[in-house]
């Protein structure tokens, strides 16, 4: 178990390193950094399981540091220390799912309790991860046994779904479709849905099967389900093939690492771990001239240079893709800064009365998007809608399509609580085919109908959670989900918090 101490005061930093019985607490390696920037560099090589960070530090704060670490290393456990008790710090600790919050001067016994809890969480997660793979992917499937795993070639494939998830009825149909085809090629398959957004496949065969032979079969099945509307976007990543339990676990971690390429490859793609190129340095360069570039973008907005402002977005996207960047809090923050510039331009052009066209996607869009292409397209859509309105000098009349979208959103608002609400039923309400309506809705709003519906259900759930008398399973039913556990996972995906954590945040 590895722990990283981040503390700007040298006396405290050295005291923590020397006087805390780390090994007795289950921590075998401890390293320290004096500020947030150096902590990020250290984390790249040290790969800590636990971070003990001061909150108030010169430059990057502990909150900013841990947000960035959480983006890059989602499974890291966080403990905060500070000499300042602050409501906002407590809220940030809850948002980041921190283990604990230790006040200075540090009480070693209280710190030890937090470290023990963090060690316990890391250990349980590792144990559960292995158990899931072995139990679900091996022991529970008749096609693949533990004995067979020792002498057969296996490969883990990870399928990540977009914000709509894959739906309750997807897995049985998908398994049936794939197993039939794979058996024709002497490939066994076991599938485990870890959550509505992640499906793990274990593929096995007596002989080595190259990924280039397996890939077309898998993508053909996925494309069939996306074309009929059962699925939204997907991204496939896989580890290298191997034999035995250790080989399977290695393949799993490789598939998980390769999945980070989603940010620059985009939805509908497939990638092998061994073919993923490394990230090229970029964030340090952006820190040097990023402000200048953002100033250029703001100038283009204020001069109403729509074409050049859109080209700026395309160039930024190309740079991120060429450098094979993973999604990070730095990139998200850059897009949020550009959004603020759009807000300022809107207020300048239409003081006090500008109904911003991007509000239909919510203010958190750039913190939730998973690909750079989505961020580019959404930013260009906002630029075009803002500056087209500016060029006209007056409100455009409603088109037939905008009237249709208005009717669709009204219908969804009225019927979101019904569990059988479907795209086909919504399309029937405006006398259009599901395919045509989906295309029009996406073009007008930047969202799929499924994403819009999920957003409506989550927002209504948030409002209902203010009522302490309502249980979460009751709220789930009231917003159209019979399965409360399934909705809880979607709620966390959309908000970054579990339902329990969200209710706690309402009390702050």
Short mmCIF file of C-alpha atoms in Angstrom, two decimals, residues 37-508:
data_model
loop_
_atom_site.label_atom_id
_atom_site.label_comp_id
_atom_site.label_asym_id
_atom_site.label_seq_id
_atom_site.Cartn_x
_atom_site.Cartn_y
_atom_site.Cartn_z
CA UNK A 37 2.24 20.86 -8.61
CA UNK A 38 5.01 18.61 -7.27
CA UNK A 39 2.40 16.16 -5.95
CA UNK A 40 0.98 15.74 -9.47
CA UNK A 41 4.45 15.02 -10.83
CA UNK A 42 5.17 12.53 -8.03
CA UNK A 43 1.85 10.75 -8.55
CA UNK A 44 2.79 10.02 -12.18
CA UNK A 45 5.68 7.78 -11.03
CA UNK A 46 4.75 6.80 -7.46
CA UNK A 47 1.08 5.83 -8.13
CA UNK A 48 -0.19 6.26 -4.54
CA UNK A 49 -3.21 4.38 -3.25
CA UNK A 50 -3.88 7.03 -0.58
CA UNK A 51 -3.27 10.80 -0.51
CA UNK A 52 -3.01 12.80 2.73
CA UNK A 53 -3.21 16.44 1.63
CA UNK A 54 -3.27 19.83 3.29
CA UNK A 55 -6.07 22.02 1.89
CA UNK A 56 -4.59 25.51 2.04
CA UNK A 57 -1.28 25.64 0.16
CA UNK A 58 0.43 28.26 -2.04
CA UNK A 59 -0.50 27.89 -5.72
CA UNK A 60 -2.70 24.85 -6.27
CA UNK A 61 -4.94 24.14 -3.27
CA UNK A 62 -5.45 20.66 -1.85
CA UNK A 63 -9.01 20.66 -3.20
CA UNK A 64 -7.80 21.45 -6.74
CA UNK A 65 -5.04 18.84 -6.43
CA UNK A 66 -7.39 16.09 -5.29
CA UNK A 67 -9.95 16.93 -7.99
CA UNK A 68 -7.20 16.49 -10.58
CA UNK A 69 -5.98 13.25 -8.96
CA UNK A 70 -9.56 11.95 -8.83
CA UNK A 71 -9.90 12.59 -12.59
CA UNK A 72 -6.67 10.74 -13.41
CA UNK A 73 -6.86 8.04 -10.71
CA UNK A 74 -10.55 7.48 -9.81
CA UNK A 75 -9.79 4.76 -7.26
CA UNK A 76 -7.42 6.84 -5.10
CA UNK A 77 -8.45 7.39 -1.45
CA UNK A 78 -8.21 10.93 -0.05
CA UNK A 79 -7.68 12.28 3.48
CA UNK A 80 -7.63 16.05 4.05
CA UNK A 81 -5.81 17.95 6.81
CA UNK A 82 -6.24 21.65 7.56
CA UNK A 83 -5.96 24.25 10.28
CA UNK A 84 -9.13 25.97 9.06
CA UNK A 85 -12.62 24.59 9.69
CA UNK A 86 -14.76 25.73 6.77
CA UNK A 87 -18.18 24.66 5.50
CA UNK A 88 -16.99 24.84 1.87
CA UNK A 89 -14.03 22.57 2.63
CA UNK A 90 -16.35 20.03 4.23
CA UNK A 91 -18.63 20.13 1.19
CA UNK A 92 -15.61 19.66 -1.13
CA UNK A 93 -14.49 16.66 0.94
CA UNK A 94 -17.95 15.10 0.57
CA UNK A 95 -18.01 15.80 -3.19
CA UNK A 96 -14.61 14.09 -3.58
CA UNK A 97 -15.72 11.09 -1.45
CA UNK A 98 -12.84 11.72 0.96
CA UNK A 99 -12.22 9.19 3.74
CA UNK A 100 -11.89 11.91 6.34
CA UNK A 101 -11.01 15.44 7.37
CA UNK A 102 -8.29 15.88 10.08
CA UNK A 103 -7.85 19.24 11.78
CA UNK A 104 -4.42 20.68 12.64
CA UNK A 105 -2.52 20.29 14.85
CA UNK A 106 -2.81 16.72 13.68
CA UNK A 107 -3.98 14.21 16.26
CA UNK A 108 -1.99 11.05 15.38
CA UNK A 109 -4.66 8.73 16.75
CA UNK A 110 -7.40 10.39 14.68
CA UNK A 111 -5.16 10.35 11.61
CA UNK A 112 -4.43 6.65 12.22
CA UNK A 113 -8.16 5.88 12.24
CA UNK A 114 -8.56 7.63 8.87
CA UNK A 115 -5.55 5.84 7.39
CA UNK A 116 -6.87 2.47 8.60
CA UNK A 117 -10.20 3.20 6.93
CA UNK A 118 -8.47 4.20 3.69
CA UNK A 119 -6.32 1.03 3.74
CA UNK A 120 -9.46 -1.00 4.39
CA UNK A 121 -11.26 0.61 1.41
CA UNK A 122 -8.34 -0.02 -0.94
CA UNK A 123 -8.04 -3.63 0.23
CA UNK A 124 -11.77 -4.29 -0.11
CA UNK A 125 -11.86 -2.73 -3.57
CA UNK A 126 -8.98 -4.89 -4.76
CA UNK A 127 -10.53 -7.97 -3.21
CA UNK A 128 -13.93 -7.20 -4.74
CA UNK A 129 -12.42 -6.52 -8.14
CA UNK A 130 -10.70 -9.90 -8.17
CA UNK A 131 -13.78 -11.62 -6.78
CA UNK A 132 -15.99 -10.08 -9.46
CA UNK A 133 -13.70 -11.27 -12.20
CA UNK A 134 -13.21 -14.75 -10.82
CA UNK A 135 -16.75 -15.39 -9.66
CA UNK A 136 -18.77 -13.72 -12.38
CA UNK A 137 -16.45 -14.25 -15.28
CA UNK A 138 -15.29 -17.75 -14.43
CA UNK A 139 -17.11 -19.73 -11.75
CA UNK A 140 -20.69 -18.78 -12.60
CA UNK A 141 -20.55 -19.57 -16.32
CA UNK A 142 -20.87 -23.12 -17.66
CA UNK A 143 -18.78 -22.35 -20.74
CA UNK A 144 -15.72 -21.38 -18.71
CA UNK A 145 -14.45 -23.11 -15.57
CA UNK A 146 -11.51 -22.36 -13.28
CA UNK A 147 -9.72 -25.47 -14.50
CA UNK A 148 -10.18 -24.45 -18.12
CA UNK A 149 -8.77 -21.00 -17.37
CA UNK A 150 -5.36 -22.41 -16.53
CA UNK A 151 -4.78 -23.87 -19.99
CA UNK A 152 -6.84 -21.72 -22.33
CA UNK A 153 -6.24 -18.36 -23.99
CA UNK A 154 -8.38 -15.56 -22.64
CA UNK A 155 -8.91 -11.87 -23.31
CA UNK A 156 -10.86 -9.23 -21.38
CA UNK A 157 -12.95 -6.78 -23.41
CA UNK A 158 -14.45 -3.68 -21.78
CA UNK A 159 -17.44 -1.93 -23.38
CA UNK A 160 -18.16 1.54 -22.05
CA UNK A 161 -21.55 3.10 -22.81
CA UNK A 162 -22.43 6.79 -23.02
CA UNK A 163 -24.62 8.73 -20.57
CA UNK A 164 -27.74 6.83 -21.60
CA UNK A 165 -26.34 3.52 -20.35
CA UNK A 166 -27.33 0.25 -21.96
CA UNK A 167 -30.83 -0.27 -20.57
CA UNK A 168 -32.33 -3.09 -18.51
CA UNK A 169 -33.14 -5.48 -21.35
CA UNK A 170 -29.95 -5.10 -23.36
CA UNK A 171 -27.69 -7.76 -21.84
CA UNK A 172 -29.79 -10.91 -22.47
CA UNK A 173 -30.34 -9.98 -26.13
CA UNK A 174 -26.69 -9.03 -26.63
CA UNK A 175 -25.38 -12.23 -24.99
CA UNK A 176 -27.63 -14.40 -27.11
CA UNK A 177 -26.60 -12.61 -30.29
CA UNK A 178 -22.86 -12.79 -29.59
CA UNK A 179 -22.63 -16.27 -28.12
CA UNK A 180 -24.25 -17.76 -31.19
CA UNK A 181 -21.78 -16.07 -33.52
CA UNK A 182 -18.70 -16.64 -31.35
CA UNK A 183 -19.39 -20.36 -31.00
CA UNK A 184 -19.12 -20.65 -34.76
CA UNK A 185 -15.51 -19.49 -34.34
CA UNK A 186 -14.82 -21.70 -31.27
CA UNK A 187 -14.83 -18.74 -28.89
CA UNK A 188 -16.60 -18.89 -25.52
CA UNK A 189 -17.98 -15.73 -23.97
CA UNK A 190 -19.02 -14.63 -20.49
CA UNK A 191 -20.54 -11.19 -19.89
CA UNK A 192 -20.83 -9.18 -16.66
CA UNK A 193 -22.62 -5.84 -16.45
CA UNK A 194 -20.65 -3.99 -13.76
CA UNK A 195 -23.05 -1.03 -13.93
CA UNK A 196 -25.40 0.51 -16.56
CA UNK A 197 -22.37 2.07 -18.28
CA UNK A 198 -19.77 -0.72 -18.30
CA UNK A 199 -19.95 -4.27 -19.66
CA UNK A 200 -17.04 -6.72 -19.21
CA UNK A 201 -16.61 -9.66 -21.59
CA UNK A 202 -14.32 -12.63 -20.99
CA UNK A 203 -13.52 -14.31 -24.31
CA UNK A 204 -11.86 -17.73 -24.25
CA UNK A 205 -10.59 -20.22 -26.81
CA UNK A 206 -8.42 -23.33 -27.02
CA UNK A 207 -6.25 -21.67 -29.64
CA UNK A 208 -4.91 -18.11 -29.81
CA UNK A 209 -7.38 -15.80 -31.55
CA UNK A 210 -6.13 -12.51 -32.91
CA UNK A 211 -8.15 -9.44 -31.96
CA UNK A 212 -8.53 -8.49 -35.63
CA UNK A 213 -10.60 -11.64 -36.08
CA UNK A 214 -12.77 -11.03 -33.00
CA UNK A 215 -13.27 -7.27 -33.40
CA UNK A 216 -15.54 -7.27 -36.52
CA UNK A 217 -17.91 -9.79 -34.91
CA UNK A 218 -18.27 -7.71 -31.74
CA UNK A 219 -18.64 -4.36 -33.52
CA UNK A 220 -21.21 -5.76 -35.93
CA UNK A 221 -23.40 -6.83 -32.99
CA UNK A 222 -22.97 -3.48 -31.21
CA UNK A 223 -23.79 -1.54 -34.37
CA UNK A 224 -26.96 -3.57 -34.79
CA UNK A 225 -28.14 -2.45 -31.35
CA UNK A 226 -27.18 1.20 -31.92
CA UNK A 227 -28.98 1.33 -35.28
CA UNK A 228 -32.29 0.18 -33.78
CA UNK A 229 -32.05 2.67 -30.87
CA UNK A 230 -31.42 0.11 -28.10
CA UNK A 231 -27.96 1.59 -27.49
CA UNK A 232 -26.51 5.08 -27.68
CA UNK A 233 -22.74 5.49 -27.94
CA UNK A 234 -20.21 2.79 -27.03
CA UNK A 235 -16.42 2.43 -26.78
CA UNK A 236 -14.59 -0.90 -26.84
CA UNK A 237 -11.19 -1.49 -25.24
CA UNK A 238 -9.39 -4.78 -24.69
CA UNK A 239 -6.34 -6.15 -22.96
CA UNK A 240 -3.77 -8.54 -24.35
CA UNK A 241 -4.57 -12.25 -24.40
CA UNK A 242 -3.17 -14.58 -21.76
CA UNK A 243 -3.85 -17.76 -19.82
CA UNK A 244 -4.54 -18.42 -16.17
CA UNK A 245 -6.06 -16.19 -13.52
CA UNK A 246 -3.15 -13.76 -13.38
CA UNK A 247 -3.26 -13.36 -17.16
CA UNK A 248 -6.96 -12.60 -17.01
CA UNK A 249 -6.48 -9.98 -14.27
CA UNK A 250 -3.67 -8.38 -16.26
CA UNK A 251 -5.87 -8.27 -19.36
CA UNK A 252 -8.64 -6.65 -17.30
CA UNK A 253 -6.38 -3.84 -16.05
CA UNK A 254 -5.02 -3.31 -19.56
CA UNK A 255 -8.54 -2.99 -20.96
CA UNK A 256 -9.38 -0.51 -18.22
CA UNK A 257 -6.28 1.59 -19.00
CA UNK A 258 -6.95 1.48 -22.75
CA UNK A 259 -10.47 2.82 -22.11
CA UNK A 260 -8.92 6.24 -21.35
CA UNK A 261 -8.38 6.64 -25.11
CA UNK A 262 -12.15 7.27 -25.41
CA UNK A 263 -11.52 10.98 -24.81
CA UNK A 264 -9.63 11.49 -28.09
CA UNK A 265 -10.81 8.54 -30.21
CA UNK A 266 -14.53 9.18 -29.57
CA UNK A 267 -17.62 6.98 -29.41
CA UNK A 268 -18.14 4.03 -31.74
CA UNK A 269 -14.45 3.08 -31.75
CA UNK A 270 -12.43 0.07 -30.65
CA UNK A 271 -8.85 -0.05 -29.37
CA UNK A 272 -6.27 -2.60 -28.13
CA UNK A 273 -4.10 -1.83 -25.11
CA UNK A 274 -0.91 -2.59 -27.02
CA UNK A 275 -1.88 -0.15 -29.79
CA UNK A 276 -2.69 2.88 -27.60
CA UNK A 277 0.00 5.56 -28.03
CA UNK A 278 1.23 7.43 -24.93
CA UNK A 279 0.05 10.89 -23.98
CA UNK A 280 2.32 13.67 -25.24
CA UNK A 281 3.15 16.61 -22.92
CA UNK A 282 0.62 19.44 -23.18
CA UNK A 283 -0.67 20.72 -19.84
CA UNK A 284 2.64 22.38 -18.90
CA UNK A 285 2.73 24.13 -22.28
CA UNK A 286 -0.85 25.33 -21.85
CA UNK A 287 0.03 26.85 -18.47
CA UNK A 288 2.64 29.00 -20.24
CA UNK A 289 0.51 30.44 -23.06
CA UNK A 290 -3.03 29.28 -22.28
CA UNK A 291 -4.14 32.70 -21.06
CA UNK A 292 -2.99 34.28 -24.31
CA UNK A 293 -4.94 31.73 -26.34
CA UNK A 294 -8.09 32.24 -24.29
CA UNK A 295 -7.74 36.01 -24.73
CA UNK A 296 -7.65 35.43 -28.50
CA UNK A 297 -10.87 33.39 -28.27
CA UNK A 298 -12.61 36.08 -26.20
CA UNK A 299 -11.55 38.75 -28.71
CA UNK A 300 -13.06 36.68 -31.54
CA UNK A 301 -16.36 36.46 -29.65
CA UNK A 302 -16.51 40.17 -28.92
CA UNK A 303 -15.71 40.99 -32.55
CA UNK A 304 -18.45 38.54 -33.64
CA UNK A 305 -15.96 36.54 -35.71
CA UNK A 306 -18.10 33.42 -35.77
CA UNK A 307 -16.07 31.54 -38.37
CA UNK A 308 -12.74 32.18 -36.62
CA UNK A 309 -14.16 31.40 -33.15
CA UNK A 310 -15.39 28.03 -34.46
CA UNK A 311 -12.01 27.40 -36.11
CA UNK A 312 -10.37 28.06 -32.72
CA UNK A 313 -12.47 25.22 -31.27
CA UNK A 314 -11.56 22.87 -34.10
CA UNK A 315 -7.85 23.63 -33.70
CA UNK A 316 -8.01 23.03 -29.94
CA UNK A 317 -9.73 19.69 -30.57
CA UNK A 318 -7.08 18.68 -33.13
CA UNK A 319 -4.31 19.49 -30.68
CA UNK A 320 -5.87 17.41 -27.92
CA UNK A 321 -6.36 14.47 -30.29
CA UNK A 322 -2.87 14.65 -31.80
CA UNK A 323 -1.38 14.53 -28.30
CA UNK A 324 -3.61 11.55 -27.33
CA UNK A 325 -4.75 13.40 -24.22
CA UNK A 326 -6.81 11.66 -21.56
CA UNK A 327 -9.78 13.56 -20.18
CA UNK A 328 -8.56 15.63 -17.22
CA UNK A 329 -9.79 18.36 -14.92
CA UNK A 330 -7.39 20.77 -16.68
CA UNK A 331 -9.11 20.25 -20.04
CA UNK A 332 -12.55 20.51 -18.46
CA UNK A 333 -11.56 23.72 -16.70
CA UNK A 334 -10.38 25.25 -19.99
CA UNK A 335 -13.79 24.59 -21.56
CA UNK A 336 -15.54 26.02 -18.50
CA UNK A 337 -13.43 29.18 -18.87
CA UNK A 338 -14.55 29.48 -22.50
CA UNK A 339 -18.15 28.97 -21.40
CA UNK A 340 -17.74 31.90 -18.97
CA UNK A 341 -16.48 34.00 -21.89
CA UNK A 342 -19.63 33.13 -23.82
CA UNK A 343 -21.69 34.20 -20.81
CA UNK A 344 -19.89 37.54 -20.70
CA UNK A 345 -20.36 38.08 -24.44
CA UNK A 346 -24.08 37.26 -24.14
CA UNK A 347 -24.53 39.75 -21.33
CA UNK A 348 -22.65 42.40 -23.32
CA UNK A 349 -24.68 41.89 -26.52
CA UNK A 350 -28.04 41.45 -24.74
CA UNK A 351 -27.77 42.93 -21.22
CA UNK A 352 -30.20 41.37 -18.80
CA UNK A 353 -32.52 39.66 -21.26
CA UNK A 354 -30.52 37.06 -23.16
CA UNK A 355 -32.07 33.60 -22.91
CA UNK A 356 -28.93 31.59 -23.44
CA UNK A 357 -29.44 28.80 -25.97
CA UNK A 358 -27.01 26.46 -24.23
CA UNK A 359 -28.92 26.29 -20.96
CA UNK A 360 -30.87 23.30 -22.27
CA UNK A 361 -27.67 21.23 -21.91
CA UNK A 362 -27.11 22.35 -18.33
CA UNK A 363 -24.22 24.23 -16.79
CA UNK A 364 -22.31 21.02 -16.00
CA UNK A 365 -22.03 19.77 -19.58
CA UNK A 366 -18.26 20.21 -19.79
CA UNK A 367 -17.74 18.40 -16.48
CA UNK A 368 -19.75 15.41 -17.73
CA UNK A 369 -18.77 15.05 -21.41
CA UNK A 370 -16.49 12.08 -22.03
CA UNK A 371 -15.00 12.92 -25.44
CA UNK A 372 -13.26 15.97 -26.85
CA UNK A 373 -15.50 15.74 -29.93
CA UNK A 374 -18.60 16.26 -27.75
CA UNK A 375 -16.98 19.28 -26.10
CA UNK A 376 -15.95 20.75 -29.45
CA UNK A 377 -19.39 20.26 -31.02
CA UNK A 378 -21.21 21.71 -28.01
CA UNK A 379 -18.95 24.76 -27.88
CA UNK A 380 -19.39 25.39 -31.63
CA UNK A 381 -23.17 25.03 -31.25
CA UNK A 382 -23.17 27.65 -28.50
CA UNK A 383 -20.96 30.03 -30.50
CA UNK A 384 -23.16 29.71 -33.59
CA UNK A 385 -26.41 30.22 -31.72
CA UNK A 386 -25.06 33.24 -29.86
CA UNK A 387 -23.54 34.97 -32.89
CA UNK A 388 -26.32 34.05 -35.34
CA UNK A 389 -28.72 35.78 -33.00
CA UNK A 390 -26.38 38.76 -32.84
CA UNK A 391 -26.15 38.98 -36.64
CA UNK A 392 -29.94 38.95 -37.06
CA UNK A 393 -30.49 41.64 -34.45
CA UNK A 394 -33.87 40.15 -33.58
CA UNK A 395 -35.45 36.91 -32.49
CA UNK A 396 -35.81 34.33 -35.26
CA UNK A 397 -39.29 33.00 -35.81
CA UNK A 398 -39.95 29.49 -34.64
CA UNK A 399 -39.34 26.97 -37.39
CA UNK A 400 -41.38 23.86 -37.84
CA UNK A 401 -38.62 21.83 -36.25
CA UNK A 402 -38.29 24.07 -33.21
CA UNK A 403 -42.05 23.81 -32.70
CA UNK A 404 -41.76 20.01 -32.87
CA UNK A 405 -38.94 20.00 -30.30
CA UNK A 406 -41.03 22.21 -28.04
CA UNK A 407 -43.91 19.72 -28.24
CA UNK A 408 -41.53 16.81 -27.55
CA UNK A 409 -40.02 18.45 -24.45
CA UNK A 410 -43.53 19.25 -23.17
CA UNK A 411 -44.57 15.62 -23.71
CA UNK A 412 -41.49 14.36 -21.84
CA UNK A 413 -42.12 16.77 -18.95
CA UNK A 414 -45.68 15.41 -18.68
CA UNK A 415 -44.82 11.71 -18.97
CA UNK A 416 -41.24 11.35 -17.55
CA UNK A 417 -42.56 9.43 -14.52
CA UNK A 418 -43.94 6.58 -16.66
CA UNK A 419 -41.63 3.53 -16.77
CA UNK A 420 -42.75 2.53 -20.29
CA UNK A 421 -41.93 5.91 -21.87
CA UNK A 422 -39.94 5.19 -25.05
CA UNK A 423 -38.55 7.07 -28.05
CA UNK A 424 -41.10 5.32 -30.28
CA UNK A 425 -43.97 6.51 -28.09
CA UNK A 426 -42.60 10.07 -28.00
CA UNK A 427 -42.22 10.06 -31.80
CA UNK A 428 -45.82 8.88 -32.19
CA UNK A 429 -46.99 11.88 -30.18
CA UNK A 430 -45.66 14.25 -32.89
CA UNK A 431 -46.41 11.94 -35.86
CA UNK A 432 -42.75 11.31 -36.80
CA UNK A 433 -40.58 8.22 -37.09
CA UNK A 434 -38.19 7.60 -34.15
CA UNK A 435 -35.14 7.87 -36.44
CA UNK A 436 -36.14 11.23 -37.92
CA UNK A 437 -37.20 12.70 -34.59
CA UNK A 438 -33.92 11.58 -32.95
CA UNK A 439 -31.89 13.31 -35.68
CA UNK A 440 -33.90 16.56 -35.46
CA UNK A 441 -33.81 16.62 -31.66
CA UNK A 442 -30.03 16.08 -31.58
CA UNK A 443 -29.44 18.83 -34.15
CA UNK A 444 -31.65 21.34 -32.33
CA UNK A 445 -30.57 20.66 -28.74
CA UNK A 446 -27.19 18.93 -28.87
CA UNK A 447 -28.69 16.07 -26.82
CA UNK A 448 -30.21 12.73 -27.67
CA UNK A 449 -33.79 12.20 -26.50
CA UNK A 450 -32.53 9.61 -24.03
CA UNK A 451 -30.02 12.06 -22.52
CA UNK A 452 -32.69 14.76 -22.22
CA UNK A 453 -35.08 12.33 -20.51
CA UNK A 454 -32.37 11.18 -18.08
CA UNK A 455 -31.60 14.80 -17.22
CA UNK A 456 -35.28 15.54 -16.54
CA UNK A 457 -35.65 12.47 -14.32
CA UNK A 458 -32.51 13.26 -12.32
CA UNK A 459 -33.55 16.90 -11.81
CA UNK A 460 -37.00 15.85 -10.58
CA UNK A 461 -35.36 13.28 -8.30
CA UNK A 462 -33.17 16.03 -6.81
CA UNK A 463 -36.24 18.11 -6.04
CA UNK A 464 -38.06 15.17 -4.46
CA UNK A 465 -35.02 14.35 -2.30
CA UNK A 466 -35.59 17.60 -0.42
CA UNK A 467 -38.58 15.85 1.18
CA UNK A 468 -37.13 13.85 4.14
CA UNK A 469 -40.27 11.67 4.25
CA UNK A 470 -39.58 10.11 0.84
CA UNK A 471 -37.37 7.01 0.54
CA UNK A 472 -35.12 6.74 -2.50
CA UNK A 473 -36.97 3.71 -3.87
CA UNK A 474 -40.19 5.78 -3.77
CA UNK A 475 -38.47 8.65 -5.59
CA UNK A 476 -37.14 6.21 -8.21
CA UNK A 477 -40.65 4.96 -8.91
CA UNK A 478 -41.97 8.54 -9.09
CA UNK A 479 -39.45 9.47 -11.81
CA UNK A 480 -39.93 6.37 -13.95
CA UNK A 481 -37.53 3.73 -12.56
CA UNK A 482 -38.84 0.55 -10.99
CA UNK A 483 -35.30 -0.55 -10.06
CA UNK A 484 -33.93 1.86 -7.43
CA UNK A 485 -30.41 0.35 -7.52
CA UNK A 486 -30.21 0.86 -11.26
CA UNK A 487 -31.38 4.47 -10.95
CA UNK A 488 -28.91 5.11 -8.09
CA UNK A 489 -26.04 4.24 -10.45
CA UNK A 490 -27.41 6.55 -13.12
CA UNK A 491 -27.89 9.30 -10.50
CA UNK A 492 -24.25 9.04 -9.45
CA UNK A 493 -23.10 9.08 -13.07
CA UNK A 494 -25.08 12.25 -13.78
CA UNK A 495 -24.32 14.15 -10.54
CA UNK A 496 -21.03 12.73 -9.28
CA UNK A 497 -22.69 11.82 -5.97
CA UNK A 498 -24.65 8.87 -4.63
CA UNK A 499 -28.23 9.66 -3.55
CA UNK A 500 -27.12 9.49 0.11
CA UNK A 501 -24.24 11.92 -0.51
CA UNK A 502 -26.56 14.29 -2.36
CA UNK A 503 -29.05 14.31 0.54
CA UNK A 504 -26.18 15.01 2.95
CA UNK A 505 -25.07 17.97 0.78
CA UNK A 506 -28.58 19.46 1.07
CA UNK A 507 -28.13 19.71 4.84
CA UNK A 508 -24.91 21.74 4.57
#
